[in-house]
Structure formats: C-alpha cells, structure tokens
CSV table of C-alpha atoms in Angstrom, one decimal:
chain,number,residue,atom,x,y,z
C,25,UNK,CA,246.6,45.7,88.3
C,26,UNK,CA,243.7,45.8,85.7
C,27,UNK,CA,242.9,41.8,86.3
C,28,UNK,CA,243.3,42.8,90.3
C,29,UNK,CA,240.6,45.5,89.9
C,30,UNK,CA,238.4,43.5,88.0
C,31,UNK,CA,238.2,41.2,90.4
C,32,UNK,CA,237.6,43.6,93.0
C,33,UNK,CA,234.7,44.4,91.0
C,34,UNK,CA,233.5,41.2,90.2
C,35,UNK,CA,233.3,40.5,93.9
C,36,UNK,CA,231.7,43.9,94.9
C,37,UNK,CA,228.8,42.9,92.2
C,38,UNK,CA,228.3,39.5,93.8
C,39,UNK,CA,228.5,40.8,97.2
C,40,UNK,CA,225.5,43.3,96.2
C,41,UNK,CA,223.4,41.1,94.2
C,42,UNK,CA,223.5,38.9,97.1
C,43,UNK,CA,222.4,41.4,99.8
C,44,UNK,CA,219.3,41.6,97.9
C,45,UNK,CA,216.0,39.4,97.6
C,46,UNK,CA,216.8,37.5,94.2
C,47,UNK,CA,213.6,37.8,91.7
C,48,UNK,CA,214.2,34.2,90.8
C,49,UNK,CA,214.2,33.1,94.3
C,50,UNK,CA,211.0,35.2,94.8
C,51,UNK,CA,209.5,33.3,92.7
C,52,UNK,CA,209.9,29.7,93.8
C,53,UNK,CA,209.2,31.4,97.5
C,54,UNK,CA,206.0,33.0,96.3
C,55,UNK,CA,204.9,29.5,94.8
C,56,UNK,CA,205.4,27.8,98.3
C,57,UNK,CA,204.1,30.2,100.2
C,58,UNK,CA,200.5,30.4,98.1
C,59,UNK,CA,200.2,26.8,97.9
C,60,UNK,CA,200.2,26.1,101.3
C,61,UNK,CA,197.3,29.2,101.7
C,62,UNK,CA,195.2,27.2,99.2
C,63,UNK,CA,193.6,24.8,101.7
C,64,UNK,CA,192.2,25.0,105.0
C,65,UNK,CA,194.8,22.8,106.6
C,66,UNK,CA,198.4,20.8,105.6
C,67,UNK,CA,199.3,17.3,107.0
C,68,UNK,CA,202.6,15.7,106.1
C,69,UNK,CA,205.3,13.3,107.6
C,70,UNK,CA,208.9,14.3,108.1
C,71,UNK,CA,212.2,13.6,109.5
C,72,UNK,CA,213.7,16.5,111.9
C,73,UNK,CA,217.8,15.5,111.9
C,74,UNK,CA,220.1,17.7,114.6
C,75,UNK,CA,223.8,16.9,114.8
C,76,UNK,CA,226.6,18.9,115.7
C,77,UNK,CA,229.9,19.3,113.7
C,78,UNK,CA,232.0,19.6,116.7
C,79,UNK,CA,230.8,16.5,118.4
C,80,UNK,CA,229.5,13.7,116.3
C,81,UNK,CA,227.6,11.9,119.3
C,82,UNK,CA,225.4,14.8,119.8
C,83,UNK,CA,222.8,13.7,117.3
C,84,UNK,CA,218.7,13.7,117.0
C,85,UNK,CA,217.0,12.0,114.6
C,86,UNK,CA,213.0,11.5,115.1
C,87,UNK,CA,210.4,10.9,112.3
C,88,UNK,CA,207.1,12.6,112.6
C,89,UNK,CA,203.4,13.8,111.5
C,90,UNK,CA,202.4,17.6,111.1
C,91,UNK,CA,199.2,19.1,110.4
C,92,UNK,CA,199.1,23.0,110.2
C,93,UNK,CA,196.0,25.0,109.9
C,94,UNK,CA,197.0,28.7,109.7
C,95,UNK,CA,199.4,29.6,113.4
C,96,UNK,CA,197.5,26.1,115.1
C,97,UNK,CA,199.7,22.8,114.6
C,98,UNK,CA,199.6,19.5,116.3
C,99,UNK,CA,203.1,17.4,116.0
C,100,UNK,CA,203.1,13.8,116.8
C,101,UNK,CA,206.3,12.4,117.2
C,102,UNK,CA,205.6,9.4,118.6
C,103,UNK,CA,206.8,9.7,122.2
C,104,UNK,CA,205.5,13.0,122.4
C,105,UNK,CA,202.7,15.1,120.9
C,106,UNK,CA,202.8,19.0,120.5
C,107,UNK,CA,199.3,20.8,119.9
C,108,UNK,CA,199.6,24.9,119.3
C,109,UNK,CA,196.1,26.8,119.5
C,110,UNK,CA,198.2,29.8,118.4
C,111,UNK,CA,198.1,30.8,121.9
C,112,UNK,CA,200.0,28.3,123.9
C,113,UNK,CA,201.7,25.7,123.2
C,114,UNK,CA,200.8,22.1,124.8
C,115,UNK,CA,203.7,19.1,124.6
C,116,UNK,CA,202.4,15.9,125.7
C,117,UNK,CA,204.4,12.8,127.2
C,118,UNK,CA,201.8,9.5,126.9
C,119,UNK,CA,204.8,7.5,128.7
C,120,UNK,CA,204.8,9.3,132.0
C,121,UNK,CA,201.2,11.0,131.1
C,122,UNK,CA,202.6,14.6,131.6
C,123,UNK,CA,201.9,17.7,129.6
C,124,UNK,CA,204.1,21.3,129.8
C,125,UNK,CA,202.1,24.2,128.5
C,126,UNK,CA,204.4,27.1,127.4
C,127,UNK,CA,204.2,30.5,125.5
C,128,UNK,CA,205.8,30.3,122.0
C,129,UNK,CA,209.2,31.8,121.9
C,130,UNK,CA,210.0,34.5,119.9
C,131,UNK,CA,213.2,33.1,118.7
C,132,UNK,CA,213.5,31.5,114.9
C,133,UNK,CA,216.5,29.4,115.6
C,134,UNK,CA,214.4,26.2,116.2
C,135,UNK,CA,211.6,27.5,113.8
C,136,UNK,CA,210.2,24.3,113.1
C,137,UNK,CA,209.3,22.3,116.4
C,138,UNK,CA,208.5,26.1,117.3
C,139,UNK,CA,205.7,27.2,115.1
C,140,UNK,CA,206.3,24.9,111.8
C,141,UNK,CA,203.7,27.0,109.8
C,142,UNK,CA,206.3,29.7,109.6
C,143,UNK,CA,208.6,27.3,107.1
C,144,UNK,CA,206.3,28.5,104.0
C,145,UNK,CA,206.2,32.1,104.4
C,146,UNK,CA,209.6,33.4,107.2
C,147,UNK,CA,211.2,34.5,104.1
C,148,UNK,CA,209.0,37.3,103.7
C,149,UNK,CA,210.6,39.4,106.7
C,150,UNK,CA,214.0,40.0,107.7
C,151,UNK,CA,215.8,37.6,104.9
C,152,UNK,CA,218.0,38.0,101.6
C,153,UNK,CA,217.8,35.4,99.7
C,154,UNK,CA,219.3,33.5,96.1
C,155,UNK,CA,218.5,30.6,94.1
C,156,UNK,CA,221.9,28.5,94.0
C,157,UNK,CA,221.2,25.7,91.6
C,158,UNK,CA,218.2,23.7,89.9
C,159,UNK,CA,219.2,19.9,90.4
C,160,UNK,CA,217.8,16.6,89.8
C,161,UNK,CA,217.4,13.8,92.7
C,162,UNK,CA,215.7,10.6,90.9
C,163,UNK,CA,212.5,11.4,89.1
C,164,UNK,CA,212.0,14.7,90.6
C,165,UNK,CA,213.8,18.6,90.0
C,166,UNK,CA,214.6,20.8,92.6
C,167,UNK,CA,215.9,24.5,93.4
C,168,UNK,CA,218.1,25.1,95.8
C,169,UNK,CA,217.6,28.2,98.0
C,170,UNK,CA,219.7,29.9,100.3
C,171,UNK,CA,218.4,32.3,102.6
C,172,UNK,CA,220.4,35.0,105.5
C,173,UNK,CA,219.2,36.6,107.8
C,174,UNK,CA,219.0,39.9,108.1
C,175,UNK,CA,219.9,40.3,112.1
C,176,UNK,CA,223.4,39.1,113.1
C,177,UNK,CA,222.8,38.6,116.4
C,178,UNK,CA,220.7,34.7,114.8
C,179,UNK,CA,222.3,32.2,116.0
C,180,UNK,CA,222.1,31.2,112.6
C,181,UNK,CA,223.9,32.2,109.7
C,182,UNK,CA,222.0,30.0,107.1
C,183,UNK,CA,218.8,28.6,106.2
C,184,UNK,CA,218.7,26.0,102.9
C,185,UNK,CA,215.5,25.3,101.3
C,186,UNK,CA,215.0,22.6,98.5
C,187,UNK,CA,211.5,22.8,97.0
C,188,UNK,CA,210.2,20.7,94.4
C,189,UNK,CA,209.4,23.0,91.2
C,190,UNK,CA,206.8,21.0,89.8
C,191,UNK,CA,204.5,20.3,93.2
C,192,UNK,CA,205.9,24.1,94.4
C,193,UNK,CA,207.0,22.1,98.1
C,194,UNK,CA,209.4,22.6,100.5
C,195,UNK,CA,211.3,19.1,99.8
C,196,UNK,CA,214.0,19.8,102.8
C,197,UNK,CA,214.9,22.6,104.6
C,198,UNK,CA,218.6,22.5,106.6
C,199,UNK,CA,219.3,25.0,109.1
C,200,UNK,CA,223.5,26.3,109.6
C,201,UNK,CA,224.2,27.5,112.8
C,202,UNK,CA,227.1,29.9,114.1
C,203,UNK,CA,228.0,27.2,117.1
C,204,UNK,CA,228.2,24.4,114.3
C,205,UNK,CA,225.0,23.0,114.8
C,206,UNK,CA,222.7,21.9,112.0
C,207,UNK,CA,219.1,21.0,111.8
C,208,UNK,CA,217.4,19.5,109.0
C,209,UNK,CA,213.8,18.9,108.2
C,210,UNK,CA,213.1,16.7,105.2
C,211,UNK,CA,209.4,16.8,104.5
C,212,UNK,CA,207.2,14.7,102.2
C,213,UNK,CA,203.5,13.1,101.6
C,214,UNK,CA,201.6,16.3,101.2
C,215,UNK,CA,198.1,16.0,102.5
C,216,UNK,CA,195.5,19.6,101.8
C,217,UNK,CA,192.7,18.8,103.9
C,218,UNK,CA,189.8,21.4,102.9
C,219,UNK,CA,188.6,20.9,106.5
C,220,UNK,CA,190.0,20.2,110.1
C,221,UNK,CA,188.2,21.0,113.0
C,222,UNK,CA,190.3,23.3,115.8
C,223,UNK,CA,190.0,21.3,119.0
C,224,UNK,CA,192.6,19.4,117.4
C,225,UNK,CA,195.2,21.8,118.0
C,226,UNK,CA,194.8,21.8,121.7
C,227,UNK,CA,195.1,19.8,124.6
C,228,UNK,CA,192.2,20.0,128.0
C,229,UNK,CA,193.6,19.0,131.0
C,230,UNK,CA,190.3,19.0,132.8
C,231,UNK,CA,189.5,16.4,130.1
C,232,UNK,CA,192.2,14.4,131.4
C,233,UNK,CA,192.1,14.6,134.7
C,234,UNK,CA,195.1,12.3,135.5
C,235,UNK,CA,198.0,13.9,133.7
C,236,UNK,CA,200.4,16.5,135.3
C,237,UNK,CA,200.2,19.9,134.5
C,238,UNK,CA,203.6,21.7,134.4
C,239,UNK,CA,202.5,25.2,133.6
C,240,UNK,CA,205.7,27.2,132.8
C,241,UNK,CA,203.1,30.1,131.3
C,242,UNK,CA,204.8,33.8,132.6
C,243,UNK,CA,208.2,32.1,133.6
C-alpha cells in the first residue's frame, strides 16, 4: 500500500510540474524569441512535411523560402508565393497567374503557412510547456521542447520544438494533432537582414493587370 501511494504521489507531482511553464524551458523560449527581435527582418529555407497516421498516402512535402519582418511575411514555395502585409493575406499561383486575397484566420492549428512569425514567440500565451531532453544530432546540441495548449477544444494536442542552444534557433518544430495528423517544419540557413523594404510583403493587382483576383475578403 505504501509503494501504491507513493506512486500516486509521484504521479500527482509530475502531473503538476507539468501543468506549469517549466523555468528551463523558459529559458531556451526566451532565447528564441529575442533573437529573432534583434533584426529588422528573418529570411530562411525550410521544409513543411504533413502526413497522416491513419492514411499513409495523404502526405505533403514542399521545400521553401521565408522572410518575416514583424506580422508581414512573404513565402515562396515555388509553385506558389504567399505575401502578408499583416492585414491580408495575398497567395499567388504564377502557373495559372491567379491570386486569392484572404483575412488571416484566427486559428493556430496551421500556425505556420498561417502567420509563420508567430513560431518564435506563440508560447508566450495560452501554453504549458517542459524541456524533455538535450540531444546531440552530428555537430550540433539541441533541446527538445514540448509545449500544450491550454484550450482543449485545439485540434492539436502537441507542439515539439527543437532549437539549437548554441545559435538559440528553432531547428524543427512538429505539430501532433487529435485526428492523427502531423506537420512538421524543419527550418535552417538563418539570414538577419538589418533592412527589408515592406512592398515586399504585398501583392498589387492593379500592377498586374492580368491576373485573377479571387477576393474571398468578408466570406
């Protein structure tokens, strides 16, 4: 009976340090999240991976630049390009030269292609969060950090981060959904530009005259 209640109590302890924001997850957090404010603007590649664990053909795999300047982005993914102003958002097709400008959605489940910015600093609302495990992958050492959210109703139950402790960057970061989808971003070739003029981040129709406008603004 003694064994049983301790590990009753073991488990209420873990259970409780786990509802709260781990200090030495803060930490790490806090170092990613002030390095990318210490520029005007962030470029780097990555690779965005979607599968599901129900169905093995329902995969996405696309490979991609990203350059951030406070809530403005532009995405180019090759077949198509997303510009935010931190307004609207703007996705352009150069095959069939069409463009859909939407309102950003409210919604964290696809936080990345959504408002990517929001990767170095979401943990700051809403979140509990613990450092897992410092690892090794080749050259480099890593911490692993998992975070929950707050809110049930995600249709997420986990969000993994791996950041690189000695450049304080997000190295990965794999989304667990409910449904058994997952989404993984691996990032890499940190650019911090100490300038980057804002007409990148949107697209002019009127300067473009033959492309077709789908405006799906208000739907």
């Amino acid at each position: 009976m003694k064994r049983f209640l301790s590990l009753i109590y073991i488990a209420t302890i873990a259970a409780s340090t786990f509802a709260q924001k781990d200090p030495a997850a803060q930490v790490y957090l806090d170092k990613v999240s002030e390095k990318s404010k210490s520029s005007t603007a962030i470029e780097f590649n990555f690779t965005y991976e979607a599968e599901s664990v129900e169905d093995k053909n329902l995969s996405i795999n696309q490979k991609g630049t990203a350059i951030l300047k406070g809530d403005k982005y532009f995405i180019d993914l090759g077949e198509s390009q997303i510009f935010s102003d931190g307004e609207y958002i703007y996705n352009f097709i150069p095959d069939v030269n069409e463009i859909t400008i939407s309102e950003p959605e409210g919604e964290y489940d696809e936080f990345f292609l959504n408002n990517p910015s929001q990767i170095f600093s979401f943990y700051k609302e809403d979140f509990k969060y613990r450092l897992i495990e410092e690892f090794t992958n080749g050259n480099k050492t890593f911490v692993q950090i998992d975070l929950h959210p707050n809110e049930l109703e995600r249709t997420y139950y986990r969000i993994r981060l791996h950041i690189d402790i000695k450049t304080n960057e997000i190295a990965q970061a794999k989304i667990f959904e409910k449904q058994g989808g997952r989404f993984t971003i691996t990032i890499s070739d940190y650019k911090y530009l100490d300038s980057y003029p804002d007409s990148k981040f949107t697209f002019d129709p009127s300067k473009n005259p033959k492309v077709e406008v789908i405006d799906m603004r208000g739907l």
